[in-house]
Short mmCIF file of C-alpha atoms and ligand atoms in Angstrom, two decimals:
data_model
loop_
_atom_site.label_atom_id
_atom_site.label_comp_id
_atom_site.label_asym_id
_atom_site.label_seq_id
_atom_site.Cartn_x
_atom_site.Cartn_y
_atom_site.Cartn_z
CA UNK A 24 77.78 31.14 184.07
CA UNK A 25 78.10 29.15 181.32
CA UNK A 26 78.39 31.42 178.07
CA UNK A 27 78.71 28.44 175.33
CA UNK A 28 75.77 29.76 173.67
CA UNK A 29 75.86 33.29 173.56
CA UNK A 30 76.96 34.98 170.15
CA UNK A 31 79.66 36.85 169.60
CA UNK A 32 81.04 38.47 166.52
CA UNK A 33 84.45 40.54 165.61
CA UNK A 34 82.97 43.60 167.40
CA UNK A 35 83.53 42.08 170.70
CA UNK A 36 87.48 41.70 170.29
CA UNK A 37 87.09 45.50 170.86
CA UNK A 38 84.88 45.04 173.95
CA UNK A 39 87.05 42.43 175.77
CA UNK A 40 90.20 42.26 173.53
CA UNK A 41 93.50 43.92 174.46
CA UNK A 42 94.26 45.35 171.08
CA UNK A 43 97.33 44.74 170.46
CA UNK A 44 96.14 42.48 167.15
CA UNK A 45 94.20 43.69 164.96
CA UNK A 46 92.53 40.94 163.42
CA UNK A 47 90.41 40.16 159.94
CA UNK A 48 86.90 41.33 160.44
CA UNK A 49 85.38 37.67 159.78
CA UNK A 50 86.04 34.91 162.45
CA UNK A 51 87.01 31.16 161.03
CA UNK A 52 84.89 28.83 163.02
CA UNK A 53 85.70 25.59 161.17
CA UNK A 54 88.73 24.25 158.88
CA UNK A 55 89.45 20.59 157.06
CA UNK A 56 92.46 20.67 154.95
CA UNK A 57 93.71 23.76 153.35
CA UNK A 58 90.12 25.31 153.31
CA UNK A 59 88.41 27.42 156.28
CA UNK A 60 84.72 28.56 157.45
CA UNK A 61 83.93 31.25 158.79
CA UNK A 62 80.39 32.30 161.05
CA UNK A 63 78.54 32.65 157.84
CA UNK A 64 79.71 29.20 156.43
CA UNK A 65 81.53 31.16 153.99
CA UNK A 66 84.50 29.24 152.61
CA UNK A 67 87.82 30.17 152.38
CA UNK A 68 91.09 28.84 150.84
CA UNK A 69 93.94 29.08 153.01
CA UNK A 70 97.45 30.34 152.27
CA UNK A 71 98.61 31.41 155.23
CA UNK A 72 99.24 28.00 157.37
CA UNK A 73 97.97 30.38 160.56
CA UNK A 74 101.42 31.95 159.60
CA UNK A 75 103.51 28.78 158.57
CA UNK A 76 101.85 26.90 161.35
CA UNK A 77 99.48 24.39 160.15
CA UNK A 78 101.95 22.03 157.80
CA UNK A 79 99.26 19.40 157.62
CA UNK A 80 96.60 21.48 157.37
CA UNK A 81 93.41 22.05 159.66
CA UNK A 82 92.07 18.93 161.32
CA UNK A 83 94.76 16.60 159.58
CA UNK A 84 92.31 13.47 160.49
CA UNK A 85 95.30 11.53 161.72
CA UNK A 86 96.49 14.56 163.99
CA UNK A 87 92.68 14.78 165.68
CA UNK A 88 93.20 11.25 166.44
CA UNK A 89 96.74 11.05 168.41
CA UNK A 90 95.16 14.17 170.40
CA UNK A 91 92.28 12.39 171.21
CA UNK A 92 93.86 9.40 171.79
CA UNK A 93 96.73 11.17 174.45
CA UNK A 94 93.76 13.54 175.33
CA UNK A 95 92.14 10.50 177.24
CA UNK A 96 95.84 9.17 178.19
CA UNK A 97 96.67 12.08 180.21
CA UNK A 98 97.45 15.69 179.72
CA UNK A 99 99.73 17.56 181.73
CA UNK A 100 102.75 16.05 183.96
CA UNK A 101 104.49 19.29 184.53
CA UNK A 102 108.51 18.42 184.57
CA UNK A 103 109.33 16.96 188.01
CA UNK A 104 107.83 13.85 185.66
CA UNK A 105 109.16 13.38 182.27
CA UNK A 106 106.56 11.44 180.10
CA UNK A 107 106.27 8.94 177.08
CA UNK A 108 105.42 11.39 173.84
CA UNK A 109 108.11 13.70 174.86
CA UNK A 110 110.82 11.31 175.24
CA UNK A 111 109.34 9.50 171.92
CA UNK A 112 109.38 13.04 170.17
CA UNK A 113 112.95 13.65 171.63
CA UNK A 114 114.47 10.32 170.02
CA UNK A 115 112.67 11.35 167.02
CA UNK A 116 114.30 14.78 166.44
CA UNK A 117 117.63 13.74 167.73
CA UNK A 118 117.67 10.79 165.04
CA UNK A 119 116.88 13.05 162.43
CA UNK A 120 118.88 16.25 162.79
CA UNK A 121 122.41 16.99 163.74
CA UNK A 122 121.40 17.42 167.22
CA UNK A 123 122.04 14.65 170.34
CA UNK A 124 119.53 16.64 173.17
CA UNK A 125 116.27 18.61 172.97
CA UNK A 126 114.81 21.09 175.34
CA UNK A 127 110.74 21.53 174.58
CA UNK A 128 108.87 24.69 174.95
CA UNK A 129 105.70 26.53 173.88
CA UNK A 130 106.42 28.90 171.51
CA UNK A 131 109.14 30.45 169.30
CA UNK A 132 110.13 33.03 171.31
CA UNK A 133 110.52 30.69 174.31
CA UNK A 134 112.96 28.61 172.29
CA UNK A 135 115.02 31.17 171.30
CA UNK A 136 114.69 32.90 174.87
CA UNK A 137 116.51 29.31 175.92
CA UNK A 138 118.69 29.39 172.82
CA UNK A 139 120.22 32.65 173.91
CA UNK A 140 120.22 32.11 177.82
CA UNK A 141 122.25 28.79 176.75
CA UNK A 142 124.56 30.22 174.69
CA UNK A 143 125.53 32.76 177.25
CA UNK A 144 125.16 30.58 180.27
CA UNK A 145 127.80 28.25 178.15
CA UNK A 146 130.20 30.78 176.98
CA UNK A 147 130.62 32.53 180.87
CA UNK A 148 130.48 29.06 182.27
CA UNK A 149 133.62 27.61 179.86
CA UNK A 150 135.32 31.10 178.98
CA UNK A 151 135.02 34.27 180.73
CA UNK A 152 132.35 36.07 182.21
CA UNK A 153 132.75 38.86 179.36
CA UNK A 154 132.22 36.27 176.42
CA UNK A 155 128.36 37.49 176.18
CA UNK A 156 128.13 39.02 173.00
CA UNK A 157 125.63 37.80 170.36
CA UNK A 158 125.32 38.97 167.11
CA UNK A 159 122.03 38.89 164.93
CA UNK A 160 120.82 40.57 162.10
CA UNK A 161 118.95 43.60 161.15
CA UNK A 162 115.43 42.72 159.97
CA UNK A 163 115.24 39.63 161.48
CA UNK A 164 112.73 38.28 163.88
CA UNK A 165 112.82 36.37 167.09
CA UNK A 166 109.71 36.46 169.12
CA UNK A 167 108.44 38.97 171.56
CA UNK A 168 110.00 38.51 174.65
CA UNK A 169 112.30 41.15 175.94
CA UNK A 170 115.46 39.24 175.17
CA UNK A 171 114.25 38.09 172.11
CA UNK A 172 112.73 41.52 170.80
CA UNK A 173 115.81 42.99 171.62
CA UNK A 174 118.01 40.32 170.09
CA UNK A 175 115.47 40.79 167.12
CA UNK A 176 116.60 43.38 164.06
CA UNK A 177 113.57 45.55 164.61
CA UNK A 178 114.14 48.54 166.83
CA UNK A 179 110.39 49.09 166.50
CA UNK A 180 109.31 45.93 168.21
CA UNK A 181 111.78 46.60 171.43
CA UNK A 182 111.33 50.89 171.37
CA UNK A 183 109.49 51.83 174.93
CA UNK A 184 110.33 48.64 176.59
CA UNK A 185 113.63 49.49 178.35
CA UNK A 186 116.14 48.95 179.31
CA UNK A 187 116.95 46.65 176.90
CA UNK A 188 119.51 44.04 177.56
CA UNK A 189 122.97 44.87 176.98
CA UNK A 190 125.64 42.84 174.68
CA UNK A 191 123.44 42.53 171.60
CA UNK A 192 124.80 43.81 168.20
CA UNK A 193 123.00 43.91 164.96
CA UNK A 194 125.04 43.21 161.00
CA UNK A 195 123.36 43.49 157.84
CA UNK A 196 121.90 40.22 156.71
CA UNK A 197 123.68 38.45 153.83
CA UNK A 198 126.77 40.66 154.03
CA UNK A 199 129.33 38.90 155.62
CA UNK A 200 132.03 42.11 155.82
CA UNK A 201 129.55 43.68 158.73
CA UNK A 202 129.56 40.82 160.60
CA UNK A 203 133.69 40.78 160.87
CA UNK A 204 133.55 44.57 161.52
CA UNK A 205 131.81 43.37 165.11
CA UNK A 206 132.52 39.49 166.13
CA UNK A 207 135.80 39.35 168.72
CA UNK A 208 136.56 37.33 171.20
CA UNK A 209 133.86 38.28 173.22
CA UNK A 210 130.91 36.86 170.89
CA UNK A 211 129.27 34.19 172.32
CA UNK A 212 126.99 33.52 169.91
CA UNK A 213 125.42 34.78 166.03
CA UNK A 214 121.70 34.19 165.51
CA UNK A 215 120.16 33.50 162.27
CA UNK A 216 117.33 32.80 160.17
CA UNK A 217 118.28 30.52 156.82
CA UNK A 218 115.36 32.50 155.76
CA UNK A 219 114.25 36.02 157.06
CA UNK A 220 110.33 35.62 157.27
CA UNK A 221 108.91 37.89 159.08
CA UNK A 222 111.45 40.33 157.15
CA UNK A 223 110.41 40.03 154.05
CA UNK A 224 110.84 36.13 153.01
CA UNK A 225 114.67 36.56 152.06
CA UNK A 226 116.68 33.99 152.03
CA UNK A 227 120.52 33.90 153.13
CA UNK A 228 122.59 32.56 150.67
CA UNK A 229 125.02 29.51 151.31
CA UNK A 230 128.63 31.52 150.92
CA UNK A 231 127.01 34.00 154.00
CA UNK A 232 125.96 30.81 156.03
CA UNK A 233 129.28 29.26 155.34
CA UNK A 234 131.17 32.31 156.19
CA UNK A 235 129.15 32.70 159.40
CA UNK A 236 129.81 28.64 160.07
CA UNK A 237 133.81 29.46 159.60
CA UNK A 238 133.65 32.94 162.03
CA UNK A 239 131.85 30.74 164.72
CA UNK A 240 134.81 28.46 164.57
CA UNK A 241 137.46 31.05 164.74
CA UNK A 242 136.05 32.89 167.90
CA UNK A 243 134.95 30.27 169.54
CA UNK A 244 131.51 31.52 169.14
CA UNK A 245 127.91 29.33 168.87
CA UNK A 246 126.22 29.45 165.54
CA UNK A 247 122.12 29.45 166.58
CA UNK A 248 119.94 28.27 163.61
CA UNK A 249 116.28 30.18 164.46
CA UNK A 250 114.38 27.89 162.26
CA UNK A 251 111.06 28.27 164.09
CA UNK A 252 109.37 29.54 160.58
CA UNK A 253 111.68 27.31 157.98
CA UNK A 254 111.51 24.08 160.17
CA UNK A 255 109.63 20.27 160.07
CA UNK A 256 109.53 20.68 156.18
CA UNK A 257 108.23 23.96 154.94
CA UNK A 258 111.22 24.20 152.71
CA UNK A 259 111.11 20.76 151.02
CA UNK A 260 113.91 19.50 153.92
CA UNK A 261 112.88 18.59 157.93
CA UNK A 262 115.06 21.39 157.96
CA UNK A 263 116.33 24.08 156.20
CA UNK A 264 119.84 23.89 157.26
CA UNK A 265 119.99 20.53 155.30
CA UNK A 266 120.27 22.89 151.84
CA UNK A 267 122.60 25.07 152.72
CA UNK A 268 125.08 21.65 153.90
CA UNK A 269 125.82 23.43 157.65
CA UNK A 270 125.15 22.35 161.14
CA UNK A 271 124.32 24.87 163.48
CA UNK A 272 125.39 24.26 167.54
CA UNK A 273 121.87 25.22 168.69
CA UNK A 274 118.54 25.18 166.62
CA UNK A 275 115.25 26.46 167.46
CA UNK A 276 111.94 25.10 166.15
CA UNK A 277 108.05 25.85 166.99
CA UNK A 278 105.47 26.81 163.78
CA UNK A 279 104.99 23.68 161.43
CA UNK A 280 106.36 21.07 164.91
CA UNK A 281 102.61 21.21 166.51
CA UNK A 282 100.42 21.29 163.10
CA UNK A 283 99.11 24.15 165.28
CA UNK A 284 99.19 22.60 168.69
CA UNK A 285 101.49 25.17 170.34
CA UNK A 286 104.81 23.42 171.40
CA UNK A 287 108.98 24.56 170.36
CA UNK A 288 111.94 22.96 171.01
CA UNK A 289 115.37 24.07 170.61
CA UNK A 290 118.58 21.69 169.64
CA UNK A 291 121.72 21.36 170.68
CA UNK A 292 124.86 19.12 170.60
CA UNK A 293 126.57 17.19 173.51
CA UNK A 294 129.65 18.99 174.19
CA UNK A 295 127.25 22.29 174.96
CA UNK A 296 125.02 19.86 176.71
CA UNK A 297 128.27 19.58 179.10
CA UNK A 298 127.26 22.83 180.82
CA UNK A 299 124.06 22.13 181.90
CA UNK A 300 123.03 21.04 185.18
CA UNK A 301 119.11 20.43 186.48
CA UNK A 302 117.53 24.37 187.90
CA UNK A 303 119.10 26.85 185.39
CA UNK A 304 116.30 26.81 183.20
CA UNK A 305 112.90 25.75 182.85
CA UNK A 306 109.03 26.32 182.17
CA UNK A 307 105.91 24.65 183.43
CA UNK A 308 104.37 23.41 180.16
CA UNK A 309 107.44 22.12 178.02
CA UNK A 310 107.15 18.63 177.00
CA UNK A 311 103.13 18.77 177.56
CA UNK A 312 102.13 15.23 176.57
CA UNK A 313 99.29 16.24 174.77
CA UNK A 314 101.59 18.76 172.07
CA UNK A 315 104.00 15.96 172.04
CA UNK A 316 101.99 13.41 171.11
CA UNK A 317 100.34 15.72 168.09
CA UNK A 318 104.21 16.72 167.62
CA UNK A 319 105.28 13.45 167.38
CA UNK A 320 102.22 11.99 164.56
CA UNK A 321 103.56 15.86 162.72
CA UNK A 322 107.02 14.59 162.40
CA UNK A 323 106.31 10.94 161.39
CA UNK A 324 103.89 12.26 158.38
CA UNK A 325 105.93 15.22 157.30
CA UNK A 326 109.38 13.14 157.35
CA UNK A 327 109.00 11.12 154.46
CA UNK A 328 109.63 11.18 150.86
CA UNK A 329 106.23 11.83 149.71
CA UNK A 330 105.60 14.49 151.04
CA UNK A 331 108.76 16.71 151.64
CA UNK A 332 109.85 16.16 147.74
CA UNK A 333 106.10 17.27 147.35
CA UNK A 334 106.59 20.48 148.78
CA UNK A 335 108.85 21.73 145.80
CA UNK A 336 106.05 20.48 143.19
CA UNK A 337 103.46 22.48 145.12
CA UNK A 338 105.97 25.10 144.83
CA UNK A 339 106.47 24.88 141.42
CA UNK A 340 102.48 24.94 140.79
CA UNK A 341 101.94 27.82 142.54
CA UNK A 342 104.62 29.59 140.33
CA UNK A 343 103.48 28.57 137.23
CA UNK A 344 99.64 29.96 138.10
CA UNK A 345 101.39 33.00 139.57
CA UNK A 346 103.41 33.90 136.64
CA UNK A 347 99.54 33.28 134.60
CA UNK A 348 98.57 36.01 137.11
CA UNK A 349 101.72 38.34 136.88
CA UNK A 350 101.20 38.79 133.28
CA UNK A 351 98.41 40.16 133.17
CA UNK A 352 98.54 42.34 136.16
CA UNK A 353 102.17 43.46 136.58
CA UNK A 354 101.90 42.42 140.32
CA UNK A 355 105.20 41.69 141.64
CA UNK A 356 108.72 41.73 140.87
CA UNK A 357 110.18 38.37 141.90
CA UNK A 358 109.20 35.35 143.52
CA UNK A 359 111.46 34.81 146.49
CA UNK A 360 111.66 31.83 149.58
CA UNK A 361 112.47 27.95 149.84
CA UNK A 362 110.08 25.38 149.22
CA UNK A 363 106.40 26.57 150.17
CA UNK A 364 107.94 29.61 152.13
CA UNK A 365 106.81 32.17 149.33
CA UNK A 366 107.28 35.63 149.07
CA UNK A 367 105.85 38.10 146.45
CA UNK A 368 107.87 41.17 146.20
CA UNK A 369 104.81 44.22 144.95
CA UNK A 370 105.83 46.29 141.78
CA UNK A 371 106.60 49.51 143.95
CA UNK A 372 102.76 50.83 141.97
CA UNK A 373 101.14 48.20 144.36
CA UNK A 374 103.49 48.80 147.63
CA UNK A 375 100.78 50.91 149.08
CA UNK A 376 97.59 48.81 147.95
CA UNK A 377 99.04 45.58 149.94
CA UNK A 378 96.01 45.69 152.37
CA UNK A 379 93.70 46.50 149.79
CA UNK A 380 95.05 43.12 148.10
CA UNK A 381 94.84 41.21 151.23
CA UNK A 382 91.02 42.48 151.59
CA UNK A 383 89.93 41.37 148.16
CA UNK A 384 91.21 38.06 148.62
CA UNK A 385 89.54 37.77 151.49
CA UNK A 386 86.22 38.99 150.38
CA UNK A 387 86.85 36.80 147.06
CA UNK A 388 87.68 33.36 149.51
CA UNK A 389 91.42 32.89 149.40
CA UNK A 390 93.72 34.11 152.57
CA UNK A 391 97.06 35.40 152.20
CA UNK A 392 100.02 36.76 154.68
CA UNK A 393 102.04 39.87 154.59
CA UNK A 394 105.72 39.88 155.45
CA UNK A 395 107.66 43.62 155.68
CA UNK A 396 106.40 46.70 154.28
CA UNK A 397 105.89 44.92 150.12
CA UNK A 398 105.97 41.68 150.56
CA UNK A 399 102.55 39.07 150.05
CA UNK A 400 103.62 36.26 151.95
CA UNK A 401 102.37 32.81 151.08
CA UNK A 402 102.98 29.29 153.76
CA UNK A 403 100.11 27.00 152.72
CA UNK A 404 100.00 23.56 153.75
CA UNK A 405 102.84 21.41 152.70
CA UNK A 406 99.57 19.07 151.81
CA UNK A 407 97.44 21.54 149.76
CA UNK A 408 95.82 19.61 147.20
CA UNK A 409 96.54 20.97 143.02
CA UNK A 410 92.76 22.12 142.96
CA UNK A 411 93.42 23.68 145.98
CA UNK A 412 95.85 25.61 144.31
CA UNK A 413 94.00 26.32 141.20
CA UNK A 414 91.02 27.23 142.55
CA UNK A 415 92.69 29.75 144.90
CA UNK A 416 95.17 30.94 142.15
CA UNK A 417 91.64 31.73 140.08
CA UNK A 418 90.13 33.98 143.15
CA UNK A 419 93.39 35.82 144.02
CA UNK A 420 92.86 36.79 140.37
CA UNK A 421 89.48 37.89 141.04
CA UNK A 422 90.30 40.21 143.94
CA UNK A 423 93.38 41.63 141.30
CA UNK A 424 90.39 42.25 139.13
CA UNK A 425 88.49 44.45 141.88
CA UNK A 426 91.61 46.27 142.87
C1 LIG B 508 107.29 33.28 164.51
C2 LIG B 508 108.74 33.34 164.75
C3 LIG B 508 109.27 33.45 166.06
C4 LIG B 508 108.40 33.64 167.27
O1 LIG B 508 107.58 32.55 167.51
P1 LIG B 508 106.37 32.70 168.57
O2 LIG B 508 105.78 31.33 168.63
O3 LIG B 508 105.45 33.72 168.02
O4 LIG B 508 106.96 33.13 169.85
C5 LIG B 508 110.64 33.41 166.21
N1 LIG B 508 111.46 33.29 165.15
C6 LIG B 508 111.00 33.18 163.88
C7 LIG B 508 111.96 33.03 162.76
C8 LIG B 508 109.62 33.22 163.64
O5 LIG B 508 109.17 33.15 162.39
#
C-alpha cells in the first residue's frame, strides 16, 4: 500500500510514535537556508541548526547537488569495500586536524561509543588489564547508548537501565582539583566537551583544558575531545580545540560534519592507531558513500576563510540585537558559548517561563533550542544571512511582548 498521499498531522506521532520525544506541535515540511515551512506554509526562522546540525543551512544548493550526484553514483558499499568519498573525506580531515586516521560512523553517540571502546581496548592492550578507568564530567553529554549514557554526567539519562558499566568516574567540570582527587594509574582515558552543550552551553576554560592535557601526560592516560556539538566550524575554528592551543589523542565529531546527512567520525593519532587490528570494531553503515560525499562538499565550504571568520561576525550581530532585546525585557543574565554556539542564561524571574518563551517564538516564526534547566540555546547556521538575523531578533521580541 502505498500511503504517499494520505495526510497526516502531529496527532499521529501519538498514534504510531514511541514517545519518547515529544515534539513541537507543527511539522516543518520544507526549508531553504536558515528559514523553514511548515504544513500550513507558515514560515519560520531557524535558530536551532536541527540542534547544531545544519551548518549550511537547509538545502545548501551545493549540498543537494553532491547527494544527487553520489545518489546516482552508488549508495551503500557496506565495509568489506572501502569507497572513493570516504577515503576523499578521510584525507580531508586528517590534513586538517591533528589527527593521522579516521574511523566513520552514524551518529555521536556511535563515535564516542568507539572513542571509549578504543581507549580501553588500547590501554589493556599496551598496559594492564586494570588500566580501564575513564573520567568525564558531571553535566556533560555523550549520546544515548549505554556506555555513552553512563559515561555521560547525567544520572537521569542512565537511571533504570542497569547495570551500568563499571570503571566510569564523574569530576566537576572546570575544576581541575576534582579531577586529581580521582585520576591514578589506572585511568585510561578523560572525556571532554571544550564546550558543555547539552549542559547548559558552558564553556571550559583553557588553564582546565591545559591542566587536563598535562594529567593525561603524567598517567599515561588518553585525553578524548567529544566535539560532536563544537566541531566543522560552529565555533569560528574547524574545531574548537584550535582556541584553546591543545591536541586531544582521540576526537569525536557528528552534528555540523553531514549538514544534516547523519554520519560521525572519531580521530585519532598513529601511535594509538598501533593497537588496532581489522574485527575489533565495526558498524554496517560507516563510511556510507552517500554521507561522505555530502560530508566531504560540508568540509570544503565550511573550511575557508570566509566563512569560519564569519561565524564570529554573525556572533557579534546576534549580540548586539540581543542586548537591544535584554534592555528592555530583563531576559537573561549573560551571554555564554564560542562562536555561533550561544547560550542565554534566564534572569532566575523567567527560569520557569522557558517553554512559554520557546512557544511564543514559535507561534511568532522564529525557532529556538533549550539547553539545561535556564538556558535558551541558540546554533543557527554558520551561513545565516544579517536580515536573517534581524528579522528573527524583531519576532523573538514579539513573543517577549506576549509573554
Ligand atoms: C549530540 C551530542 C552527542 C550525541 O550525538 P547523537 O548523534 O545524538 O548520538 C554526543 N556528544 C555531544 C557533545 C553532543 O552534543
Amino acid at each position: 500500500m502505498i500511503l504517499k498521499n494520505t495526510l497526516v498531522t502531529r496527532n499521529n506521532f501519538n498514534d504510531f510514535i514511541l514517545p519518547f520525544y515529544d515534539p513541537c506541535f507543527f511539522i516543518p515540511t520544507k526549508g531553504k537556508g536558515s528559514r523553514i515551512w511548515d504544513q500550513e506554509g507558515k514560515e519560520y526562522i531557524d535558530f536551532s541548526g536541527g540542534i547544531a546540525v545544519t551548518s549550511l543551512g537547509h538545502c545548501h544548493p551545493l549540498l543537494n547537488k553532491v547527494l544527487n550526484y553520489q545518489s546516482r553514483k552508488i549508495w551503500h558499499t557496506s565495509n568489506i569495500f572501502t569507497n572513493e568519498p570516504a577515503l576523499r573525506l578521510a584525507k580531508k580531515l586528517v590534513l586538517s586536524s591533528f589527527a593521522s586516521y579516521v574511523f566513520f560512523a552514524n551518529s555521536g553517540a556511535e563515535a564516542n561509543e568507539a572513542a571509549f571502546k578504543l581507549a580501553r581496548y588500547y590501554a589493556i592492550k599496551k598496559y594492564h588489564i586494570k588500566k580501564n578507568k575513564i573520567i568525564s564530567f558531571y553535566n556533560s553529554f555523550h549520546g544515548r547508548t549505554l556506555f555513552t549514557v553512563s559515561v555521560g554526567g547525567k544520572s537521569k539519562y542512565s537511571d533504570c537501565f542497569g547495570p551500568k558499566p563499571l570503571g566510569i568516574q564523574h569530576a566537576e567540570f572546570n575544576k581541575i582539583e576534582t579531577v586529581k582527587k580521582i585520576i591514578d594509574k589506572n585511568t585510561c582515558a578523560i572525556v571532554v566537551e571544550l564546550v558543555q552543550g547539552e549542559g547548559g552551553v558552558i564553556p571550559a576554560s583553557k588553564s582546565f583544558i591545559r591542566e587536563l592535557r598535562f594529567l593525561c601526560n603524567k598517567y599515561n592516560a588518553l585525553l578524548i575531545f567529544d566535539e560532536v556539538q563544537t566541531g566543522i566550524g560552529r565555533t569560528g575554528k574547524l574545531f574548537a580545540y584550535e582556541h584553546y592551543g591543545i591536541e586531544p589523542d582521540i576526537l569525536t565529531i557528528a552534528k555540523s560534519l553531514g549538514g544534516g546527512f547523519p554520519i560521525s567520525a572519531m580521530l585519532t593519532t598513529s601511535e594509538i592507531k598501533s593497537a588496532i587490528i581489522p574485527g575489533i570494531h565495526g558498524t554496517t553503515y560507516g563510511g556510507n558513500p552517500l554521507a561522505c560525499a555530502v560530508a566531504e562538499a560540508t568540509i570544503d565550504i565550511i573550511n575557508t576563510k570566509y566563512i569560519l571568520s564569519g561565524v564570529e561576525k554573525k556572533f557579534k550581530k546576534i549580540r548586539f540585537e540581543l542586548n537591544i532585546i535584554n534592555k528592555r525585557f530583563k531576559l537573561f543574565t549573560e551571554i555564554r558559548g564560542i562562536g555561533l554556539l550561544i547560550g542565554l542564561v534566564l534572569e532566575s524571574k523567567f527560569e520557569n517561563k522557558i517553554k512559554d518563551i520557546l512557544y511564543n517564538s514559535f507561534l511568532e516564526g522564529v525557532i529556538f533550542l533549550t539547553a539545561g534547566k535556564n538556558v535558551i540555546r541558540m546554533a543557527p547556521s554558520l551561513i545565516i544571512s544579517e536580515d536573517d538575523i534581524i528579522e528573527g531578533m524583531r519576532r523573538f521580541c514579539c513573543a517577549l511582548e506576549q509573554l
